[in-house]
């Protein structure tokens, strides 16, 4: 320095700087260090920054006034600096030699100003609206110029005249210019040209926010204010930043994943090369490694790593700054000991502490912002990848993972990644913090620290063991949760069947059994939780205790004074976080690795080759016939490329349209279901509706073709759904049509209409290639070719005539049925349109039925306005205190109070221990240390231990209370849902109910307890901090009021906004999953129609919509954090300032106590607000569960005093007297004043057009619909008076749609295990399933998959028949279920019913009249009233409605 400044200007003078009351820095120091500091910073920051700008070009910004002013000022600054330089040269000419520093500094500063000037313009060209780099530069420059500013004025005051007038003037010029630049750099430039800000209706202000605004998250304030004034709605949310949206994020990940998979393929190709011939064979094999799987992790890192690293850099900075404050505390305590020290020291220290803490706050929240955004992008991309994959996986792969599991991948596993990113940096940051803390502790206390370290090291295995165990429990609990949700999903899907069979209690017990296991695991987790909480609170204390005890006992000369004690304590407190977080991060990494594996396996599933040669001549109509389960549908699947190919290949030329056996309907309008993404063309659309016989149906639907269809097409009848599915195929003009039994679900006359107008030789599809799977043999003469399938093989193929000539299986099959027709001809001659033409002769109108869905009728009568499925509402406003009270009641009111009391005790013990420590440190001043060391240590230890125990007891009691509450709330919800009337399930999407059982119950089980725990913990620790500071420096009480005011103010803004954002987020989350599960069930159709991309886009939109409310949610936490921590920093500032002011009256122990407590408070305050908000958000789950636990229930299951006798009904007489019924309040009557009486053993057929109320009649017998007037009596018992189970268990129904539950076949037949195996086998034999079942290795324990997917539709129908045979009650209701069954099986069923239920009363809702021609009487319904009721013969004779229907079906003349 001497060389630069010369001998006259010393670099550092201690007396001038530190030890005076008005300090000043020497000129050499000012000229060198202070001037160069900002310059060094800018030159260092420039290269990486320029590289970054080069990569991230946002388009360029027009030259603005602001920019021009900045540039001009920059130029002037450069001129000012170089004026100094030239004046130095000038003086040199004059012979006045200045030291070299006078040349160097102006040169350096001038060059730097040019660099700044260049940056201002370069940033403008790259579209930077506000520059952080330059802001920091100007800020540093001003900061460094303040010292010379003051010292030049002081010099001028003390000297008579200014010695160096020129430099004096230029300096003040320079100072005012850099201040101006600093102020200007706070303002923003306009957005770049052509940026999407101009086009976006509601852009996110972040993209245009300035540097200061970004650092303090000021840009969020507008939303906080809006949310405070009135509850936020979806329209108030900002658009998602482009860079976070699905369209940017998902392809990024998929690209990397494809690269990984490609690598994998190339390695596999290497390994699969055959080894050379000869004996080298075995040698080679031993050397081969298994080919590596493509790594999903690597693709994630490549896609999102770089952005995440920016956050890590912030974390590193923050870790370093954390350790500044304990050092400053050390100086502060030593300052209070020195009596003669200048007071400005104290103030400087106080402000430095404040500044360090504030800087730490800003940096920490930037780090979090980067981490959370990374997490958010991870979630978006993982969901996107899974969705795209689920559209193209093979059926075999789909069987491996159920819909529920895939949804779990999306919700739970993607979420885990998101949670992990927040703390991932702790992996390296925790060890770093631990090492630094130990280094400073060693400096403070020497080797005694090792004792403390030993304690920590001992605690690590404990924490690790707890983490591992918790992890294991979590896996176990996940399995139970999966099982429970899967079961609930099935129960809710089949709730109608459960009600009809009165099986609810059996399934309720099954759910509760799983739930009990789940709660047991939760309880174990709670024991562990209590232990780990104790370890976490006691760890710093135990460490401190051992360290201090060892320190004072090792050496007589070691004296524990305030400096050592409290600086060590604050370092121990810093240690607490990394020590506790580290095991947690490890365990959450393990968790995420499990998730990673699950996702990776799913994404590595085989994909379909949509590359499908059965020779079907172009433009011909091919029919496929055969028995149930012979592989007809599989053939169609194979053509679509859905089945796994064992060998051979299939190819289809041209586009495909597909109509599946069970229609797939989206939750959208009827028109959207038909258009399926094609443009609307009025004429073509009308033709389609006409051809598919949908025109009449539209007249009855409330909104015509704009009626909204419920989930799974719930408000259409089976026939209508099938016809919509057909219309969709017709509208989507394709080259090849695959029709899987589309005529099965519609009435005979409708089937004829459809065949003639759509499928047949004269229909709309003539000239297209059509493959028709059918059971109706009446149409076979009119098709070009017929394929007969037997047990998965093509047994014969040819035209109708050829096959008859071949005299094979087909001819046999036809002859059987034709013979019957000829026999029937004696009674009713079959009229055929044109006897000469054999093709159009109706062989026997064996056509399946219009499957009628009970749910359909009400919707027909809906007023135009009512939407079927009400949008899920987000609650608004504050959570009512009632909900908190509900939860407290569920926990137990006395227990709740006791828990609070325990927390109070625990805080008292903690304060006690620290006050005792401060007393102990004061012994040092009085030199009375040795006598009472053991007493000091003993009491300190006792207080600490007491605190640890209390923590454990309190957190354990709390957990027990929470689990009790969780049990009660779930039980109430489950119980209510089983007692809820059917109408609720018809109008509520299942996803919404499932959400209550999964998401909300999860919150009550796991999230809420930990939130309550944290809330109580932080609340009491903040409280104790205030108490400690006020007792040590009473003047602090003055500041509490304004700080508390600001705190509450910020908190109210935050909580109002954040709570509403959370609600919006959870409401926008369910559509992702419901759309997803809808997609998974309809993948084959989506693929067949090539609507793949449209669905992917829809899913992306839903995810983005969800992230749109999630993103402001994260930012609101940052916004809050910066503001609350600022208050915490103010508390530190004031605690230190008051300690400085009252230093003469205070002892060092108290100063240490109050400031070290103040340093802790920031964290507590911040967490307290977050927890308050989380508590409010999470308690919403209680509110939502409560809401569904209190929906209206149906009548009681059993009424004790009205129980019918055990053999009721013994005759089976049924009477309707003046009976009316409606579907829901406010809808019209479906049945109007029916009066009829049926004798025991009669067989009644019920017929009528669609929507005449046929199905409603059966639902009335079961009281799924309650009477609006009138009575039904069975054997003299009024059914409205007895319990529902007593009624339903005495009736038997074979419902329209066969529903099976996953579980054994045995369980599906007899869930209560009432019957012996023998009886079950008998039932199977009568229902013709015994051959199939006895061929299965598992026999009765055959596992049925979800929804009975592994049985064909026909076999499922037979299972339903077997159920009916097992129950064998006096009254059987048959909702014509023969839709999906081939002719033989159908005959078997009919004959079984005729023989087995001979003496029973049978009601059959018939769609096919020939099944009921031999019934006792036929009831014809029309518009809900009895039109005709008599024997079939009389009705035909009458020539009324029934005669008309019989004529249509070709059963009458």
Coordinates of N, CA, C and O in Angstrom, one line a residue, residues 1097-1227:
X1097 N -53.6 -32.2 -24.9 CA -53.8 -30.8 -24.7 C -54.8 -30.5 -23.6 O -54.5 -29.6 -22.7
X1098 N -55.9 -31.2 -23.5 CA -56.9 -31.0 -22.5 C -56.3 -31.2 -21.1 O -56.5 -30.5 -20.2
X1099 N -55.5 -32.3 -21.0 CA -54.9 -32.6 -19.7 C -53.9 -31.5 -19.3 O -53.9 -31.1 -18.2
X1100 N -53.1 -31.1 -20.3 CA -52.1 -30.0 -20.0 C -52.8 -28.8 -19.6 O -52.4 -28.1 -18.6
X1101 N -53.9 -28.5 -20.2 CA -54.7 -27.3 -19.8 C -55.1 -27.4 -18.3 O -55.0 -26.4 -17.6
X1102 N -55.6 -28.6 -18.0 CA -56.1 -28.8 -16.6 C -54.9 -28.6 -15.6 O -55.1 -28.1 -14.5
X1103 N -53.8 -29.2 -16.0 CA -52.6 -29.1 -15.1 C -52.2 -27.6 -14.9 O -51.9 -27.1 -13.8
X1104 N -52.1 -26.9 -16.1 CA -51.7 -25.5 -16.0 C -52.7 -24.7 -15.2 O -52.3 -23.8 -14.4
X1105 N -54.0 -25.0 -15.3 CA -55.0 -24.3 -14.6 C -54.8 -24.5 -13.1 O -54.9 -23.6 -12.3
X1106 N -54.3 -25.7 -12.7 CA -54.1 -26.1 -11.3 C -52.8 -25.3 -10.9 O -52.8 -24.7 -9.8
X1107 N -51.8 -25.3 -11.7 CA -50.5 -24.6 -11.3 C -50.7 -23.1 -11.2 O -50.0 -22.4 -10.5
X1108 N -51.7 -22.6 -12.0 CA -52.0 -21.2 -11.9 C -52.4 -20.7 -10.5 O -52.1 -19.6 -10.1
X1109 N -53.1 -21.6 -9.8 CA -53.4 -21.2 -8.4 C -52.3 -21.7 -7.4 O -52.2 -21.2 -6.3
X1110 N -51.5 -22.7 -7.9 CA -50.4 -23.1 -7.0 C -49.3 -22.1 -6.9 O -48.7 -21.8 -5.9
X1111 N -49.0 -21.5 -8.1 CA -47.8 -20.6 -8.2 C -48.0 -19.4 -7.2 O -47.1 -19.1 -6.4
X1112 N -49.1 -18.7 -7.3 CA -49.2 -17.5 -6.4 C -49.2 -18.0 -4.9 O -48.8 -17.3 -4.1
X1113 N -49.6 -19.3 -4.7 CA -49.5 -19.8 -3.4 C -48.1 -19.9 -2.9 O -47.9 -19.5 -1.7
X1114 N -47.2 -20.3 -3.7 CA -45.8 -20.4 -3.2 C -45.3 -19.0 -3.0 O -44.6 -18.7 -2.1
X1115 N -45.6 -18.1 -4.0 CA -45.1 -16.7 -3.9 C -45.6 -16.1 -2.6 O -44.9 -15.3 -2.0
X1116 N -46.9 -16.4 -2.3 CA -47.4 -15.7 -1.1 C -46.6 -16.1 0.1 O -46.4 -15.3 1.0
X1117 N -46.1 -17.3 0.2 CA -45.3 -17.7 1.3 C -44.0 -16.9 1.3 O -43.5 -16.5 2.4
X1118 N -43.4 -16.7 0.1 CA -42.2 -15.9 0.1 C -42.4 -14.5 0.5 O -41.7 -13.9 1.3
X1119 N -43.5 -13.9 0.0 CA -43.9 -12.5 0.3 C -44.1 -12.4 1.8 O -43.6 -11.4 2.4
X1120 N -44.8 -13.3 2.4 CA -45.0 -13.3 3.8 C -43.6 -13.4 4.5 O -43.3 -12.6 5.5
X1121 N -42.8 -14.4 4.1 CA -41.5 -14.6 4.7 C -40.7 -13.4 4.8 O -40.2 -13.0 5.9
X1122 N -40.6 -12.7 3.7 CA -39.7 -11.5 3.7 C -40.3 -10.4 4.7 O -39.5 -9.8 5.4
X1123 N -41.6 -10.3 4.7 CA -42.2 -9.3 5.6 C -42.1 -9.6 7.1 O -41.7 -8.8 7.9
X1124 N -42.4 -10.9 7.4 CA -42.4 -11.3 8.8 C -41.0 -11.3 9.3 O -40.7 -10.9 10.4
X1125 N -40.0 -11.8 8.5 CA -38.7 -11.9 9.0 C -38.1 -10.5 9.1 O -37.2 -10.3 10.0
X1126 N -38.7 -9.6 8.4 CA -38.2 -8.2 8.6 C -38.6 -7.7 10.0 O -37.9 -7.1 10.7
X1127 N -39.8 -8.1 10.4 CA -40.3 -7.8 11.7 C -39.3 -8.4 12.8 O -38.9 -7.8 13.7
X1128 N -39.0 -9.7 12.5 CA -38.1 -10.4 13.4 C -36.8 -9.7 13.4 O -36.2 -9.6 14.5
X1129 N -36.3 -9.3 12.3 CA -35.0 -8.5 12.3 C -35.1 -7.3 13.1 O -34.1 -6.8 13.7
X1130 N -36.3 -6.6 13.0 CA -36.4 -5.4 13.8 C -36.4 -5.7 15.3 O -35.8 -4.9 16.1
X1131 N -36.9 -6.9 15.7 CA -36.9 -7.3 17.1 C -35.4 -7.4 17.5 O -35.0 -7.0 18.6
X1132 N -34.6 -8.1 16.6 CA -33.2 -8.2 16.9 C -32.5 -6.8 17.1 O -31.8 -6.6 18.0
X1133 N -32.9 -5.9 16.1 CA -32.3 -4.6 16.2 C -32.6 -3.9 17.5 O -31.7 -3.4 18.2
X1134 N -33.9 -3.9 17.9 CA -34.3 -3.2 19.1 C -33.7 -3.9 20.3 O -33.3 -3.2 21.3
X1135 N -33.7 -5.2 20.4 CA -33.1 -5.9 21.5 C -31.7 -5.5 21.7 O -31.2 -5.1 22.8
X1136 N -31.0 -5.4 20.6 CA -29.5 -5.0 20.6 C -29.4 -3.5 21.0 O -28.6 -3.1 21.9
X1137 N -30.2 -2.7 20.4 CA -30.1 -1.2 20.7 C -30.4 -0.9 22.1 O -29.7 -0.2 22.8
X1138 N -31.5 -1.5 22.7 CA -31.8 -1.2 24.1 C -30.7 -1.8 25.0 O -30.5 -1.2 26.1
X1139 N -30.1 -2.9 24.6 CA -29.0 -3.4 25.4 C -27.9 -2.4 25.4 O -27.2 -2.2 26.4
X1140 N -27.6 -1.8 24.2 CA -26.5 -0.8 24.1 C -26.9 0.4 25.0 O -26.1 0.9 25.8
X1141 N -28.1 0.9 24.9 CA -28.5 2.1 25.6 C -28.4 1.8 27.2 O -27.9 2.7 27.9
X1142 N -28.9 0.6 27.6 CA -28.9 0.4 29.0 C -27.7 -0.4 29.5 O -27.8 -1.1 30.5
X1143 N -26.6 -0.3 28.8 CA -25.5 -1.2 29.1 C -24.9 -1.0 30.5 O -24.3 -1.9 31.1
X1144 N -25.1 0.2 31.0 CA -24.5 0.4 32.4 C -25.3 -0.3 33.4 O -24.7 -0.8 34.4
X1145 N -26.6 -0.4 33.2 CA -27.4 -1.1 34.2 C -27.5 -2.6 34.0 O -27.8 -3.3 34.9
X1146 N -27.2 -3.1 32.8 CA -27.4 -4.5 32.5 C -26.2 -5.3 32.8 O -25.1 -4.8 32.5
X1147 N -26.3 -6.6 33.2 CA -25.1 -7.4 33.2 C -25.1 -8.2 31.9 O -26.1 -8.4 31.2
X1148 N -23.8 -8.6 31.5 CA -23.6 -9.2 30.2 C -24.5 -10.5 30.0 O -25.0 -10.7 28.9
X1149 N -24.8 -11.2 31.1 CA -25.6 -12.4 31.0 C -27.0 -12.1 30.4 O -27.5 -12.8 29.5
X1150 N -27.6 -11.0 30.9 CA -28.9 -10.6 30.4 C -28.9 -10.2 29.0 O -29.8 -10.5 28.2
X1151 N -27.9 -9.4 28.6 CA -27.8 -9.0 27.2 C -27.7 -10.2 26.3 O -28.4 -10.3 25.3
X1152 N -26.8 -11.2 26.7 CA -26.7 -12.4 25.9 C -28.0 -13.1 25.8 O -28.4 -13.5 24.7
X1153 N -28.7 -13.2 26.9 CA -30.0 -13.9 27.0 C -31.0 -13.3 26.0 O -31.6 -14.0 25.1
X1154 N -31.1 -12.0 26.1 CA -32.2 -11.3 25.3 C -31.9 -11.3 23.8 O -32.7 -11.6 23.0
X1155 N -30.6 -11.1 23.5 CA -30.3 -11.0 22.1 C -30.3 -12.4 21.4 O -30.7 -12.6 20.3
X1156 N -29.8 -13.4 22.2 CA -29.8 -14.7 21.6 C -31.2 -15.2 21.4 O -31.5 -15.9 20.4
X1157 N -32.1 -14.9 22.3 CA -33.5 -15.2 22.1 C -34.1 -14.5 20.9 O -34.9 -15.1 20.1
X1158 N -33.7 -13.2 20.8 CA -34.2 -12.4 19.6 C -33.8 -13.0 18.3 O -34.5 -13.0 17.3
X1159 N -32.5 -13.6 18.2 CA -32.1 -14.2 17.0 C -32.9 -15.4 16.6 O -33.0 -15.8 15.5
X1160 N -33.5 -16.0 17.6 CA -34.3 -17.2 17.4 C -35.7 -16.9 16.9 O -36.3 -17.7 16.2
X1161 N -36.1 -15.6 17.2 CA -37.6 -15.4 17.1 C -38.0 -15.3 15.6 O -39.1 -15.7 15.3
X1162 N -37.1 -14.9 14.7 CA -37.5 -14.8 13.3 C -38.2 -16.0 12.8 O -39.2 -16.0 12.2
X1163 N -37.5 -17.1 13.1 CA -37.9 -18.4 12.6 C -39.3 -18.7 13.1 O -40.2 -19.1 12.4
X1164 N -39.5 -18.5 14.5 CA -40.7 -18.8 15.1 C -41.9 -18.0 14.5 O -42.9 -18.6 14.2
X1165 N -41.6 -16.7 14.4 CA -42.7 -15.8 13.9 C -43.1 -16.3 12.5 O -44.3 -16.4 12.2
X1166 N -42.1 -16.5 11.6 CA -42.4 -16.9 10.3 C -43.2 -18.2 10.2 O -44.3 -18.3 9.6
X1167 N -42.8 -19.2 11.0 CA -43.5 -20.4 11.0 C -44.9 -20.3 11.6 O -45.8 -21.0 11.2
X1168 N -45.0 -19.4 12.6 CA -46.3 -19.2 13.2 C -47.3 -18.8 12.2 O -48.4 -19.3 12.2
X1169 N -47.0 -17.8 11.4 CA -48.0 -17.3 10.4 C -48.3 -18.4 9.4 O -49.4 -18.7 9.1
X1170 N -47.2 -19.1 9.0 CA -47.4 -20.2 8.0 C -48.3 -21.2 8.6 O -49.2 -21.7 7.9
X1171 N -48.1 -21.6 9.9 CA -48.8 -22.6 10.5 C -50.3 -22.2 10.7 O -51.2 -22.9 10.5
X1172 N -50.5 -20.9 11.1 CA -51.8 -20.4 11.2 C -52.6 -20.6 9.9 O -53.7 -21.1 9.9
X1173 N -51.9 -20.2 8.8 CA -52.5 -20.3 7.5 C -52.7 -21.8 7.1 O -53.8 -22.2 6.7
X1174 N -51.7 -22.6 7.4 CA -51.8 -24.1 7.1 C -52.9 -24.7 7.9 O -53.7 -25.5 7.4
X1175 N -53.0 -24.2 9.1 CA -54.1 -24.8 10.0 C -55.4 -24.4 9.4 O -56.3 -25.3 9.3
X1176 N -55.5 -23.2 8.9 CA -56.8 -22.8 8.3 C -57.1 -23.5 7.0 O -58.2 -23.9 6.8
X1177 N -56.0 -23.8 6.3 CA -56.2 -24.5 5.0 C -56.5 -25.9 5.2 O -57.4 -26.5 4.6
X1178 N -55.8 -26.5 6.2 CA -56.0 -27.9 6.4 C -57.3 -28.2 7.2 O -57.9 -29.3 7.0
X1179 N -57.7 -27.3 8.0 CA -58.9 -27.5 8.7 C -60.1 -27.6 7.8 O -61.2 -28.1 8.0
X1180 N -59.9 -27.0 6.6 CA -60.9 -27.0 5.5 C -61.3 -28.5 5.2 O -62.4 -28.8 4.9
X1181 N -60.3 -29.4 5.4 CA -60.5 -30.8 5.1 C -61.6 -31.3 6.1 O -62.5 -32.1 5.7
X1182 N -61.5 -30.9 7.3 CA -62.5 -31.3 8.3 C -63.9 -30.8 7.9 O -64.9 -31.5 7.9
X1183 N -63.9 -29.5 7.4 CA -65.1 -28.9 6.9 C -65.7 -29.7 5.8 O -66.9 -30.0 5.7
X1184 N -64.8 -30.1 4.8 CA -65.3 -30.8 3.6 C -65.8 -32.2 4.0 O -66.8 -32.7 3.5
X1185 N -65.1 -32.9 4.9 CA -65.5 -34.2 5.3 C -66.9 -34.1 6.1 O -67.8 -34.9 5.9
X1186 N -66.9 -33.1 6.9 CA -68.2 -32.8 7.7 C -69.3 -32.6 6.7 O -70.4 -33.2 6.9
X1187 N -69.1 -31.9 5.7 CA -70.2 -31.5 4.7 C -70.7 -32.8 4.1 O -71.9 -32.9 4.0
X1188 N -69.9 -33.8 3.8 CA -70.4 -35.0 3.2 C -70.8 -36.0 4.3 O -71.3 -37.1 3.9
X1189 N -70.5 -35.7 5.6 CA -70.9 -36.7 6.6 C -72.3 -36.3 7.0 O -73.0 -37.0 7.8
X1190 N -72.8 -35.2 6.5 CA -74.1 -34.7 7.0 C -75.1 -34.5 5.9 O -76.1 -33.8 6.0
X1191 N -74.9 -35.2 4.7 CA -75.9 -35.2 3.7 C -77.1 -36.0 4.1 O -77.0 -36.8 5.0
X1192 N -78.2 -35.7 3.5 CA -79.5 -36.4 3.8 C -79.3 -37.9 3.7 O -78.8 -38.4 2.7
X1193 N -79.8 -38.6 4.7 CA -79.7 -40.1 4.6 C -81.0 -40.7 4.2 O -82.1 -40.1 4.2
X1194 N -80.9 -42.0 3.7 CA -82.2 -42.7 3.4 C -82.8 -43.3 4.7 O -82.2 -43.1 5.8
X1195 N -83.9 -44.0 4.5 CA -84.5 -44.6 5.7 C -83.6 -45.6 6.4 O -82.6 -46.0 5.8
X1196 N -83.9 -45.8 7.7 CA -83.0 -46.7 8.5 C -83.0 -48.1 7.8 O -83.9 -48.6 7.2
X1197 N -81.8 -48.8 8.0 CA -81.7 -50.2 7.5 C -82.6 -51.2 8.2 O -83.0 -52.1 7.6
X1198 N -82.7 -51.0 9.5 CA -83.6 -52.0 10.2 C -84.5 -51.2 11.1 O -84.0 -50.3 11.8
X1199 N -85.7 -51.5 11.2 CA -86.6 -50.8 12.2 C -87.0 -51.9 13.1 O -87.8 -52.8 12.8
X1200 N -86.5 -51.8 14.4 CA -86.7 -53.0 15.3 C -88.1 -53.4 15.5 O -88.5 -54.5 15.4
X1201 N -89.0 -52.4 15.8 CA -90.4 -52.8 16.2 C -91.2 -53.2 15.0 O -92.4 -53.6 15.1
X1202 N -90.7 -52.9 13.8 CA -91.5 -53.3 12.6 C -90.9 -54.4 11.8 O -91.1 -54.5 10.6
X1203 N -90.0 -55.2 12.4 CA -89.3 -56.2 11.7 C -90.3 -57.3 11.2 O -91.1 -57.8 11.9
X1204 N -90.2 -57.6 9.9 CA -91.1 -58.7 9.4 C -90.6 -60.0 9.9 O -89.5 -60.2 10.3
X1205 N -91.5 -61.0 9.8 CA -91.1 -62.4 10.3 C -90.0 -62.9 9.3 O -89.9 -62.5 8.2
X1206 N -89.3 -63.9 9.8 CA -88.2 -64.4 9.1 C -88.5 -65.1 7.8 O -87.7 -65.1 6.8
X1207 N -89.8 -65.7 7.7 CA -90.1 -66.3 6.4 C -90.8 -65.4 5.5 O -91.3 -65.9 4.4
X1208 N -91.0 -64.2 5.9 CA -91.7 -63.2 5.0 C -90.8 -63.0 3.7 O -89.6 -62.9 3.9
X1209 N -91.3 -62.8 2.6 CA -92.7 -63.0 2.1 C -92.9 -64.5 1.7 O -92.1 -65.0 1.0
X1210 N -93.9 -65.1 2.3 CA -94.1 -66.5 2.1 C -94.9 -66.8 0.8 O -94.6 -67.8 0.1
X1211 N -95.8 -65.9 0.5 CA -96.6 -66.1 -0.8 C -95.9 -65.4 -2.0 O -95.8 -65.9 -3.0
X1212 N -95.6 -64.1 -1.7 CA -95.1 -63.3 -2.8 C -96.1 -62.5 -3.5 O -96.0 -62.2 -4.7
X1213 N -97.2 -62.1 -2.8 CA -98.2 -61.2 -3.4 C -97.7 -59.8 -3.3 O -97.2 -59.3 -2.3
X1214 N -97.8 -59.1 -4.4 CA -97.3 -57.7 -4.5 C -98.5 -56.8 -4.9 O -99.2 -57.1 -5.8
X1215 N -98.7 -55.7 -4.1 CA -99.8 -54.8 -4.5 C -99.3 -53.4 -4.5 O -98.6 -52.9 -3.6
X1216 N -99.6 -52.7 -5.6 CA -99.4 -51.3 -5.7 C -100.7 -50.6 -5.5 O -101.7 -51.0 -6.2
X1217 N -100.8 -49.6 -4.6 CA -102.1 -49.0 -4.5 C -101.9 -47.5 -4.7 O -101.3 -46.9 -3.9
X1218 N -102.4 -46.9 -5.8 CA -102.4 -45.5 -6.1 C -101.0 -45.0 -5.9 O -100.8 -43.9 -5.3
X1219 N -100.0 -45.7 -6.5 CA -98.6 -45.4 -6.2 C -98.0 -44.4 -7.2 O -98.2 -44.6 -8.4
X1220 N -97.3 -43.4 -6.6 CA -96.6 -42.4 -7.5 C -95.2 -42.2 -7.0 O -95.0 -42.4 -5.8
X1221 N -94.3 -41.8 -7.9 CA -93.0 -41.7 -7.5 C -92.3 -40.6 -8.4 O -92.7 -40.5 -9.5
X1222 N -91.3 -39.9 -7.8 CA -90.5 -39.0 -8.6 C -89.0 -39.2 -8.2 O -88.8 -39.8 -7.2
X1223 N -88.1 -38.8 -9.1 CA -86.7 -39.1 -8.9 C -86.1 -38.2 -7.8 O -85.5 -38.7 -6.9
X1224 N -86.4 -36.9 -7.9 CA -85.8 -36.0 -6.9 C -86.9 -34.9 -6.6 O -87.7 -34.7 -7.5
X1225 N -86.7 -34.2 -5.5 CA -87.6 -33.1 -5.2 C -87.6 -32.2 -6.4 O -86.6 -31.9 -7.1
X1226 N -88.8 -31.7 -6.7 CA -88.9 -30.7 -7.8 C -88.9 -31.2 -9.2 O -89.1 -30.5 -10.1
X1227 N -88.9 -32.5 -9.4 CA -89.0 -33.1 -10.7 C -90.4 -33.7 -10.8 O -91.1 -33.9 -9.8

